[in-house]
Coordinates of N, CA and C in Angstrom, one line a residue:
X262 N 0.8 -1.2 0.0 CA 0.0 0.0 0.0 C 0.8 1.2 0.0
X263 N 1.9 0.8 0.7 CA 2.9 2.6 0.8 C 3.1 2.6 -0.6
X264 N 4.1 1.7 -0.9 CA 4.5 2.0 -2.6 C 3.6 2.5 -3.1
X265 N 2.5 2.1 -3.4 CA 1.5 2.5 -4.6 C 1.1 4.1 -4.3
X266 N 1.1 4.5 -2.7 CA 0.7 5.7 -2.7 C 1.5 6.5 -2.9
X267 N 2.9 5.8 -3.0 CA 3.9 7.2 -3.5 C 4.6 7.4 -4.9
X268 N 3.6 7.1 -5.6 CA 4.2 7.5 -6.9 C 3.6 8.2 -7.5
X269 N 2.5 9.1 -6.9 CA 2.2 10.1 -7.6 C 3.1 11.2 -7.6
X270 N 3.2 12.1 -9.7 CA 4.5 12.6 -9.4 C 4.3 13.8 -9.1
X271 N 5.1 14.5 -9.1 CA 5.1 16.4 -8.8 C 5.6 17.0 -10.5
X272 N 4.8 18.0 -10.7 CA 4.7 18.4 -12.4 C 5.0 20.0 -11.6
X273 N 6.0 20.3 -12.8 CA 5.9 21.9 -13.0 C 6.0 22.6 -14.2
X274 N 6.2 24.1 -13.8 CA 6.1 24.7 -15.1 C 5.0 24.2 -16.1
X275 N 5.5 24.9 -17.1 CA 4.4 24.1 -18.2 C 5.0 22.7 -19.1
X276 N 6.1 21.9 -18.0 CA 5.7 20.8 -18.8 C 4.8 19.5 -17.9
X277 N 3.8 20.0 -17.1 CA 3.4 19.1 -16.3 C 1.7 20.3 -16.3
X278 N 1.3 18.6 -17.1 CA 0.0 19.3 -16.3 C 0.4 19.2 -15.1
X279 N -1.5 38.4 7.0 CA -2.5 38.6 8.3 C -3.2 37.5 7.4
X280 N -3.4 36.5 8.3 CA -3.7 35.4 8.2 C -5.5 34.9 7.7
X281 N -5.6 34.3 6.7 CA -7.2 34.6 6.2 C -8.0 33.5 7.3
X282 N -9.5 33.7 7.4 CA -10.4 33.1 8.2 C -10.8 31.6 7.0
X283 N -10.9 30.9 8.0 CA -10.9 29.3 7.1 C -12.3 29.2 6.3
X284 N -12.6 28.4 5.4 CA -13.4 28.4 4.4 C -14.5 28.1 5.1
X285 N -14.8 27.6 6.4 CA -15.6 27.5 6.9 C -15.2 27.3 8.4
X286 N -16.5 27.7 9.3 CA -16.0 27.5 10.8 C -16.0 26.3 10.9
X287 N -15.5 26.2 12.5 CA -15.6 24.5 13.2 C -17.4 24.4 13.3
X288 N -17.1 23.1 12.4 CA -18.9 22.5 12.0 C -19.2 22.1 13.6
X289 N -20.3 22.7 14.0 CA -21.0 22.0 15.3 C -21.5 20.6 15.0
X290 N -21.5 19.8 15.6 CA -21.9 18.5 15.5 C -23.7 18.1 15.8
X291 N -23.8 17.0 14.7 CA -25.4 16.8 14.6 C -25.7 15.8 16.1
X292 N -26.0 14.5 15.5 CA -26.4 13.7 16.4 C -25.0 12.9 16.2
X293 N -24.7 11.8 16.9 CA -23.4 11.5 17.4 C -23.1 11.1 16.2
X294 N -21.4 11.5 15.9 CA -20.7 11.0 14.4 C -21.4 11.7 13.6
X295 N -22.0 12.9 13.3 CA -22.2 13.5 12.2 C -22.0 15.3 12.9
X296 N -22.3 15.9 11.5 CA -22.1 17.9 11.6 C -23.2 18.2 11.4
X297 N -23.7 19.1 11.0 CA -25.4 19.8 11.5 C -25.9 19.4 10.4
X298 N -25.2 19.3 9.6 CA -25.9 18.7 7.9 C -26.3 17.5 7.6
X299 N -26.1 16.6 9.1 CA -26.5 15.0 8.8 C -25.3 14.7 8.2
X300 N -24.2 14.8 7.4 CA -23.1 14.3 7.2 C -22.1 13.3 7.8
X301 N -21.6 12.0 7.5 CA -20.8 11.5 8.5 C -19.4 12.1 8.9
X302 N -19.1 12.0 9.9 CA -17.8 12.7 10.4 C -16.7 11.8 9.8
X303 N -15.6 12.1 8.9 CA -14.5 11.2 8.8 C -13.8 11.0 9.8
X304 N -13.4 9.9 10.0 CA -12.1 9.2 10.9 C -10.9 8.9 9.9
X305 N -9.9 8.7 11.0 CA -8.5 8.4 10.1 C -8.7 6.5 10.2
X306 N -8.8 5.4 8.7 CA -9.0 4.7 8.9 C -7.9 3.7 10.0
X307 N -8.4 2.9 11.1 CA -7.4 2.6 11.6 C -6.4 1.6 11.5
X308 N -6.2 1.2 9.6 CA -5.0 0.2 9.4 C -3.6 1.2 8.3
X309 N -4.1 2.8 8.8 CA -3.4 3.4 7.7 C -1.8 3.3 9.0
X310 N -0.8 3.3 7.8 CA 0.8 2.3 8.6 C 1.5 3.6 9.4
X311 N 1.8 3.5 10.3 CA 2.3 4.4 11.6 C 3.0 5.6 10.9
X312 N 4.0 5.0 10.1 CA 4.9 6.5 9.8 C 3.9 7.5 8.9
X313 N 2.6 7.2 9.0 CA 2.4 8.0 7.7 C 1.0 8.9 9.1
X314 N 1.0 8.7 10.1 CA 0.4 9.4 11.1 C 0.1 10.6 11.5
X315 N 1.8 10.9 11.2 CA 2.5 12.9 11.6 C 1.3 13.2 10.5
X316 N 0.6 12.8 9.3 CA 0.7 13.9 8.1 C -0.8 13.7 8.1
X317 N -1.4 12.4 8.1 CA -2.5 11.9 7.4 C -3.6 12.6 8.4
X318 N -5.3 13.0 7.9 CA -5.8 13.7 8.8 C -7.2 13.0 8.2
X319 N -8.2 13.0 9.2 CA -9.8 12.1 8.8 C -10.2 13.0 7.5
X320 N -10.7 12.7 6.3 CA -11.3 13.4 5.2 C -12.4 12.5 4.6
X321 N -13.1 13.4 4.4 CA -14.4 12.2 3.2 C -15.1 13.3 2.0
X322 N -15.4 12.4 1.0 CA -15.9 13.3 0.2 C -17.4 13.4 0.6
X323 N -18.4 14.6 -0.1 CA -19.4 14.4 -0.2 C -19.9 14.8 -1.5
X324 N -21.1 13.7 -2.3 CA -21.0 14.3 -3.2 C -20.7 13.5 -4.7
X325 N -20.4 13.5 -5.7 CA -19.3 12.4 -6.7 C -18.5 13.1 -7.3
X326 N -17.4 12.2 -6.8 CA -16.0 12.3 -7.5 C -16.1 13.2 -8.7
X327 N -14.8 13.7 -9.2 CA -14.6 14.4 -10.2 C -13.7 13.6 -11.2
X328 N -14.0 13.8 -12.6 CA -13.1 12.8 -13.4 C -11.5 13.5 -13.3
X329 N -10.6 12.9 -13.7 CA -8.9 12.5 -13.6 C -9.1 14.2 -14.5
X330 N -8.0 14.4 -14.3 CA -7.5 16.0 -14.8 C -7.0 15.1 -16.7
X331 N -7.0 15.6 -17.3 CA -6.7 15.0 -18.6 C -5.7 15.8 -18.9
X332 N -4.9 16.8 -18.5 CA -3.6 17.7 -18.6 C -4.2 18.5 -18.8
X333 N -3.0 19.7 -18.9 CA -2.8 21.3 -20.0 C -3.1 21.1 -21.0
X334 N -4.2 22.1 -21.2 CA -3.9 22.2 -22.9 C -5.2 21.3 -23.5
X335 N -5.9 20.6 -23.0 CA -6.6 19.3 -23.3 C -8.5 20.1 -22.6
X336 N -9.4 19.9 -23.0 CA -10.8 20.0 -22.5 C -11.1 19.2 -21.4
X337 N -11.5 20.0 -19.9 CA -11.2 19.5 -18.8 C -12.7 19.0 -18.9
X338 N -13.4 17.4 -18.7 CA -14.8 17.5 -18.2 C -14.9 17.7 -17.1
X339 N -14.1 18.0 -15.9 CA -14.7 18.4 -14.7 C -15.4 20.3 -14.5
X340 N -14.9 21.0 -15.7 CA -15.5 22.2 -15.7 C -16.8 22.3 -15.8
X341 N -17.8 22.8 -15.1 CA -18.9 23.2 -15.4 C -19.3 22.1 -14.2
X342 N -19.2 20.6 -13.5 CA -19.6 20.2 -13.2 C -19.6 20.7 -11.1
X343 N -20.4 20.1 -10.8 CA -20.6 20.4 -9.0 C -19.9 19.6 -8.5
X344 N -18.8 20.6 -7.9 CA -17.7 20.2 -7.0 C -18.2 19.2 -5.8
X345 N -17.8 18.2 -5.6 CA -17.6 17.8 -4.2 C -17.9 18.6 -2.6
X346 N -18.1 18.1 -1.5 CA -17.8 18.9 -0.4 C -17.0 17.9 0.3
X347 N -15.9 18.8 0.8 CA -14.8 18.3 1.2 C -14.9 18.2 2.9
X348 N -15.1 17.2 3.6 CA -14.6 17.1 4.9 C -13.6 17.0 5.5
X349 N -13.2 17.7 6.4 CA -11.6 17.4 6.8 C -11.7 17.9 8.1
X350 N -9.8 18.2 8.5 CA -9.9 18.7 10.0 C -8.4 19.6 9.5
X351 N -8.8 20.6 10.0 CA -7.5 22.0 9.7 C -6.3 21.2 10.2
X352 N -5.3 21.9 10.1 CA -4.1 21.7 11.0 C -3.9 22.0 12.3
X353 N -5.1 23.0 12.6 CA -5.4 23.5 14.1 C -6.5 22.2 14.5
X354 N -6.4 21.8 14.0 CA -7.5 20.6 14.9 C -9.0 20.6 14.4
X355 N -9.7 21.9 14.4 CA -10.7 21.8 14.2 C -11.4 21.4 12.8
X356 N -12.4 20.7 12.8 CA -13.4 20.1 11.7 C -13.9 21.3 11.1
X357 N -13.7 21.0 9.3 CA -13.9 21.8 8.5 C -14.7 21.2 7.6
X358 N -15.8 22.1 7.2 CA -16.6 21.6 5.5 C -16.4 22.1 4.6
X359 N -15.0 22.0 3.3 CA -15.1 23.0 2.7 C -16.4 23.3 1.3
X360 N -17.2 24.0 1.1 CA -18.0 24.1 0.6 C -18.4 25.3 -0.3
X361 N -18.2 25.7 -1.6 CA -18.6 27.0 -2.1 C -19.6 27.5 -1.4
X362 N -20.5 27.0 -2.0 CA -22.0 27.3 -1.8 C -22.4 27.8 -0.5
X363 N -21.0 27.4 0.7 CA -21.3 28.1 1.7 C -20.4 29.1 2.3
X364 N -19.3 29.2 1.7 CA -18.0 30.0 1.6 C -17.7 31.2 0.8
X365 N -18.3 30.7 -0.5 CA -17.8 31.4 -1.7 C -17.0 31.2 -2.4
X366 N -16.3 31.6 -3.6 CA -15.4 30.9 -4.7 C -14.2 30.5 -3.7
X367 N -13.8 29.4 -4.2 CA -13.1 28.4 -3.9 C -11.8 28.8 -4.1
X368 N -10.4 29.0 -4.1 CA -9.2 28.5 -5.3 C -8.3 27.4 -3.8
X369 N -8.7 26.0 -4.0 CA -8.1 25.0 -3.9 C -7.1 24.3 -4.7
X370 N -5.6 24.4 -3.8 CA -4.5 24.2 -3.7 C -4.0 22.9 -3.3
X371 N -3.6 22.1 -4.0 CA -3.3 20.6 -3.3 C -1.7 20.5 -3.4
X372 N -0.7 20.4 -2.6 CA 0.7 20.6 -2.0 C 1.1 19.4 -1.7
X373 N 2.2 18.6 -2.3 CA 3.3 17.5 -1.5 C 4.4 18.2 -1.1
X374 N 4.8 17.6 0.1 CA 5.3 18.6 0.9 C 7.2 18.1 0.4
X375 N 7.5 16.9 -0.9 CA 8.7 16.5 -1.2 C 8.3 17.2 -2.5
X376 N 7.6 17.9 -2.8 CA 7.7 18.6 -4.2 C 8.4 20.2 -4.7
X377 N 9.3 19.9 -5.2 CA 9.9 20.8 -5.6 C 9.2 22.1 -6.3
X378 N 8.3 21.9 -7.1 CA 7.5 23.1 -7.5 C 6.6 23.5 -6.6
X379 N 6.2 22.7 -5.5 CA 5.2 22.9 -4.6 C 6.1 24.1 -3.9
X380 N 7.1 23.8 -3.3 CA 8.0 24.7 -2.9 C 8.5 25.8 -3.0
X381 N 8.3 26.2 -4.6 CA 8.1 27.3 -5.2 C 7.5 28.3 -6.0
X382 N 6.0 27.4 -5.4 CA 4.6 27.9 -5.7 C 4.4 28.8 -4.5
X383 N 4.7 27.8 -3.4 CA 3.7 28.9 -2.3 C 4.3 29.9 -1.6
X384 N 5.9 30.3 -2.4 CA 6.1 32.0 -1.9 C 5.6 32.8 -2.8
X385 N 5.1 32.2 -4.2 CA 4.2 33.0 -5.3 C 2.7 33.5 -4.4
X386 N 2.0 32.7 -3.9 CA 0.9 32.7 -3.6 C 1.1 33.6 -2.2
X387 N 2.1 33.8 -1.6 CA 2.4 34.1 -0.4 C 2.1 35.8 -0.5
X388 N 3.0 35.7 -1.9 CA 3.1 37.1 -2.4 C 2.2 37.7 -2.9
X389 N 1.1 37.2 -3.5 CA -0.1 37.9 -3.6 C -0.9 38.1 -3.0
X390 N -0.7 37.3 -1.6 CA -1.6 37.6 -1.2 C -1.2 39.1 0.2
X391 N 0.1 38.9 0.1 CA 0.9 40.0 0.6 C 0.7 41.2 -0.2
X392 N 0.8 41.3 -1.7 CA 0.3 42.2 -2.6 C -1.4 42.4 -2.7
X393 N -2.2 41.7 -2.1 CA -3.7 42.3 -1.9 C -3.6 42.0 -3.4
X394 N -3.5 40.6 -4.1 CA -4.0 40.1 -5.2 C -4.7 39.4 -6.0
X395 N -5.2 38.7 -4.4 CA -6.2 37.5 -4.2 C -7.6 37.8 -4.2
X396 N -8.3 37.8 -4.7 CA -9.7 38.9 -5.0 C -10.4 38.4 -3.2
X397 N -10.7 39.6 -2.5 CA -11.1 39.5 -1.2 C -11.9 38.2 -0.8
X398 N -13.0 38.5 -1.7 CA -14.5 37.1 -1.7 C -13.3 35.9 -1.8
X399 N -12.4 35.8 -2.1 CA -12.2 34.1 -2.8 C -11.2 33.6 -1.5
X400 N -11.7 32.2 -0.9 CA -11.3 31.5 0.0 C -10.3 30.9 -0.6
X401 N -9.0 31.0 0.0 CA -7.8 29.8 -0.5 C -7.7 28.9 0.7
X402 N -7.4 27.3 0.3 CA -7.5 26.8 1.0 C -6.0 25.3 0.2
X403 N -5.5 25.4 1.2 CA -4.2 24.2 0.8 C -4.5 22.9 1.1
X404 N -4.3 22.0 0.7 CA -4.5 20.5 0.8 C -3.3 19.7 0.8
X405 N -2.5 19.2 2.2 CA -1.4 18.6 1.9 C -1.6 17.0 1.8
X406 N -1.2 16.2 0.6 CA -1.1 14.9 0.0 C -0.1 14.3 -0.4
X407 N 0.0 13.0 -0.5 CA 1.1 12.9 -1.5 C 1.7 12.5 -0.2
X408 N 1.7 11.9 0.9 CA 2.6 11.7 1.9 C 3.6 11.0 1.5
X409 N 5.0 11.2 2.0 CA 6.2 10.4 1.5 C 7.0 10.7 3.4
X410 N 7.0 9.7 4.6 CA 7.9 10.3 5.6 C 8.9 10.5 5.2
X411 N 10.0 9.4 4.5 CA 11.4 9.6 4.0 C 11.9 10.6 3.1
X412 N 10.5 11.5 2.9 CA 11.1 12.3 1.8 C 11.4 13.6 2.8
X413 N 11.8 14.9 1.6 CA 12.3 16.0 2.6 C 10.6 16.5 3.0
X414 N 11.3 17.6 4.2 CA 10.1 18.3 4.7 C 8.9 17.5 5.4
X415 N 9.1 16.6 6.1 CA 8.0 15.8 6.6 C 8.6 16.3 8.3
X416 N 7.2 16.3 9.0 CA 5.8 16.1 8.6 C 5.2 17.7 7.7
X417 N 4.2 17.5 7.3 CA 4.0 18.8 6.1 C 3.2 19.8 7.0
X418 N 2.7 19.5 8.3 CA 2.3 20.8 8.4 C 3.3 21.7 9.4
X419 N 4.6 21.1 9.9 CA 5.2 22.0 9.5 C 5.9 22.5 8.8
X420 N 6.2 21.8 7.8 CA 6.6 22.7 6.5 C 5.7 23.7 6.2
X421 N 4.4 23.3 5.9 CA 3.6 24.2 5.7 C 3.6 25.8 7.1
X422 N 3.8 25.7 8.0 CA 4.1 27.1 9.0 C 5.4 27.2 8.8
X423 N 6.7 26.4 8.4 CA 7.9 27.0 7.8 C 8.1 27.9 6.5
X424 N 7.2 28.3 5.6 CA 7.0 27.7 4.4 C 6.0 29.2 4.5
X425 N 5.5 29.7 5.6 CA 4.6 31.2 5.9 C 3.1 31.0 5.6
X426 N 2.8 29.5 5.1 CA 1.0 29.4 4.3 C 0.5 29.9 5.8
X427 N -0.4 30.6 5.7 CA -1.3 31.2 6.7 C -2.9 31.0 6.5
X428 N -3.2 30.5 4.8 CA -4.3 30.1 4.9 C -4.8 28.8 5.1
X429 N -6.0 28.3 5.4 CA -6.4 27.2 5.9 C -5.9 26.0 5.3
X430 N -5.6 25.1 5.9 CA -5.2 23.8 5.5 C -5.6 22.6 5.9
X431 N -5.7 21.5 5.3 CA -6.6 20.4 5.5 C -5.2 19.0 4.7
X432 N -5.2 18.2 6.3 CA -4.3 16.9 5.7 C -5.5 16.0 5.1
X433 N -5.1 16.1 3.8 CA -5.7 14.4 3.2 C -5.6 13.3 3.7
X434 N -7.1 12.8 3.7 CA -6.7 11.5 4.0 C -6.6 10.2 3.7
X435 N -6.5 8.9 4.0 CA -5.5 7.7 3.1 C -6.9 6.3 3.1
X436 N -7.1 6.1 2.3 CA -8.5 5.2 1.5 C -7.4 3.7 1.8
X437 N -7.0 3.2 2.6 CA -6.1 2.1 2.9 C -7.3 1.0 1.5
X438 N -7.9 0.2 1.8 CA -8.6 -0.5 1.0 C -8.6 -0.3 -0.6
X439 N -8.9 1.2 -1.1 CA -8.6 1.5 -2.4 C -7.1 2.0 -2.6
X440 N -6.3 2.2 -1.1 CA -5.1 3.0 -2.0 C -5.0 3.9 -2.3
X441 N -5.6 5.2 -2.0 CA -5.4 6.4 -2.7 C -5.9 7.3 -1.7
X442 N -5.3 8.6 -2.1 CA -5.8 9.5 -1.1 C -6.9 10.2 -1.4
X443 N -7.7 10.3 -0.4 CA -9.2 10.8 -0.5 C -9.5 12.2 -1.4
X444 N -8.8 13.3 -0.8 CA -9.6 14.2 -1.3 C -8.7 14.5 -3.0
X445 N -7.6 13.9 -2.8 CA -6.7 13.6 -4.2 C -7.4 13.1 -5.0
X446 N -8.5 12.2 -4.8 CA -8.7 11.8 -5.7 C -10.1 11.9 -5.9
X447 N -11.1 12.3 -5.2 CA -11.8 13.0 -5.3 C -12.2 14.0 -6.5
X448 N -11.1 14.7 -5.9 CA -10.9 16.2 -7.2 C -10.1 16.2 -8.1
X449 N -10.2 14.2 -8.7 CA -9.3 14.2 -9.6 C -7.9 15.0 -10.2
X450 N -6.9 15.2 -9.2 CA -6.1 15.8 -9.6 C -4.9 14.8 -10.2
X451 N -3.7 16.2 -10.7 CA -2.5 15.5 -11.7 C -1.5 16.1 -11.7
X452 N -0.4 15.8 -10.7 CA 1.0 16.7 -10.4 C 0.4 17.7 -9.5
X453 N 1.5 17.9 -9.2 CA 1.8 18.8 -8.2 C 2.7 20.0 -8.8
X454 N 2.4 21.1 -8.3 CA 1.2 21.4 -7.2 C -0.2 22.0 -7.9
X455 N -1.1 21.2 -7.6 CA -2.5 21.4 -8.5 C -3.2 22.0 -7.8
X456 N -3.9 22.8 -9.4 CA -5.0 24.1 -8.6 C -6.5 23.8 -9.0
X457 N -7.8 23.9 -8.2 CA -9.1 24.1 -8.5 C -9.7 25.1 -8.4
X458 N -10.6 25.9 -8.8 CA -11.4 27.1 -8.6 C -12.5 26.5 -8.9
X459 N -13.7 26.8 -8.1 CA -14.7 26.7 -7.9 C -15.7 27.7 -7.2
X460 N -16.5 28.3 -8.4 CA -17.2 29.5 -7.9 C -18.0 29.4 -6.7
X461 N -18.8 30.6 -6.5 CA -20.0 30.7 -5.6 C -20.6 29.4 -5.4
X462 N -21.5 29.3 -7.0 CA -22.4 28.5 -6.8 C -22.0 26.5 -6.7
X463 N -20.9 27.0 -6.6 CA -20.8 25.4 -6.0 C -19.9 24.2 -7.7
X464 N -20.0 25.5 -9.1 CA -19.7 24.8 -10.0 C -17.8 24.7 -10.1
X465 N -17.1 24.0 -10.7 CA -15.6 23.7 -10.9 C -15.6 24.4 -12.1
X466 N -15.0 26.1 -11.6 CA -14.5 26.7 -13.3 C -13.4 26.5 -13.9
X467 N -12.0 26.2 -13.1 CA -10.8 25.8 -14.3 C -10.2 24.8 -13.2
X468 N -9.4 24.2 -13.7 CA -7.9 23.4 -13.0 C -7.2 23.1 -13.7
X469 N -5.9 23.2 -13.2 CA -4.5 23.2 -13.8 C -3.3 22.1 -12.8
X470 N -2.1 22.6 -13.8 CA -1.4 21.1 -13.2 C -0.2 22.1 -13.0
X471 N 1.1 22.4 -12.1 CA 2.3 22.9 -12.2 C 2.3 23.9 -11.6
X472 N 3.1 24.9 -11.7 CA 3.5 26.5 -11.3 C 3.0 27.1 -12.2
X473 N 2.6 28.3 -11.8 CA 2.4 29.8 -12.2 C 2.9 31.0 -11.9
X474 N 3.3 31.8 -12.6 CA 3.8 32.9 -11.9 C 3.0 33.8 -11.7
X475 N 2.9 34.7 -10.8 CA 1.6 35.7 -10.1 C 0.7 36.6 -10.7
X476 N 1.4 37.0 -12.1 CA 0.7 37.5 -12.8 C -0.3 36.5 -13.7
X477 N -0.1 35.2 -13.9 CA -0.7 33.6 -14.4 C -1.6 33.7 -13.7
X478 N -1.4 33.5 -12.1 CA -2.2 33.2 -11.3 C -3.2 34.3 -11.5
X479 N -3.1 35.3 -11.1 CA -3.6 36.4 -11.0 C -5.2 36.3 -12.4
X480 N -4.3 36.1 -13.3 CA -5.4 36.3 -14.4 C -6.7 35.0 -14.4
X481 N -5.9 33.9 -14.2 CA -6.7 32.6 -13.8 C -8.2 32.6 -12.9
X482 N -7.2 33.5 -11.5 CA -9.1 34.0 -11.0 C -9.2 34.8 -11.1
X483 N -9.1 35.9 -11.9 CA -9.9 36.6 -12.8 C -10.9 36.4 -13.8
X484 N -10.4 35.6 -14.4 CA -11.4 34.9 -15.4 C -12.2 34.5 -15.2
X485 N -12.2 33.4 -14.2 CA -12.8 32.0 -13.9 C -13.6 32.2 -12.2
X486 N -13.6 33.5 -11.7 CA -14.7 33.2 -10.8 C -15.5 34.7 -10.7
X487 N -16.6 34.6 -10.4 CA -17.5 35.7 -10.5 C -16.9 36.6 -9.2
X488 N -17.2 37.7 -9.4 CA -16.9 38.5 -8.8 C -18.1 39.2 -7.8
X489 N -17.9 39.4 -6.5 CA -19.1 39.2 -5.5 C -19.5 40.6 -5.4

């Protein structure tokens, strides 16, 4: 099971496809094991293998999966389609729902913390949002996957507070039975470090595979999400 989960690779460039408030508060809880929405609470399943503990965090989808990113350059069918709602638990501990529909446009971020472009994405992102470039309405939100302990930078969420990300973060988590990581695959992603935007209303406007530089970035949610 480790092998298989570590060979997803990290893509960059173009040959690969004051700290913000989280995309949503800590979900109060329904009746036991669920959030006010009747939803089940994820757990971390309990045969996922020790070293991968520091990183791995309870996630579930809600919702259906999104198809495989098909690259750059290529007609994505996940555009136009209704995003998933993502269950997780921040890196602060508390239970998160991430959800347009209840947040507002989305630009979800998925990070391996042994990835070299990942590394040199998020002082781009750092910087915009230092530069007041990030359009206010739009929630960013990081997703660290791709666990590797032996690799560099583990565990990832402190890389991720070495590293200055100040916006919300959510560890993925590990589908032991299928092999794969949940919200990874969920939102059908491809290389690292991969982006989603997802408007208001809950629909998937672009995704991409690699680095951008800020003015890339910049125009990407411009385009691709309404403006509030």
């Amino acid at each position: 099971m480790v092998a298989a989960l570590a060979i997803t690779a990290c893509g960059g460039g173009d040959d690969e496809p004051v700290a913000d408030e989280p995309a949503t508060t800590e979900q109060p809880e329904g009746p036991p094991g669920t959030n006010e929405f009747g939803e089940t609470l994820p757990t971390i399943a309990p045969d996922v293998p020790e070293e991968f503990l520091e990183g791995v965090g309870p996630a579930s989808i809600v919702g259906s999966p999104l198809p495989a990113f098909p690259g750059d350059g290529v007609t994505d069918p996940a555009v136009g389609l209704t995003a998933p709602v993502l269950l997780g638990q921040a890196t602060g501990g508390q239970r998160v729902r991430v959800d347009a529909t209840v947040a507002g446009p989305l630009w979800v971020v998925f990070l391996a913390h042994w990835c070299p472009h990942c590394n040199d994405e998020i002082p781009v992102i750092n910087q915009m949002r230092d530069d007041g470039r990030i359009p206010a309405d739009v929630t960013v939100i990081g997703i660290s996957t791709a666990y590797s302990p032996e690799r560099p930078n583990w565990p990832p969420d402190e890389w991720l507070n070495e590293m200055g990300w100040t916006f919300p973060a959510i560890n993925d988590g590990i589908d032991t039975e299928n092999e794969a990581y949940i919200a990874a695959s969920g939102f059908g992603i491809g290389g690292f470090p991969f982006s989603m935007l997802v408007d208001g209303d809950g629909t998937v406007t672009a995704r991409w595979s690699g680095g951008r530089t800020a003015a890339e970035l910049e125009q990407l949610l411009n385009d691709n999400l309404t403006a509030s």
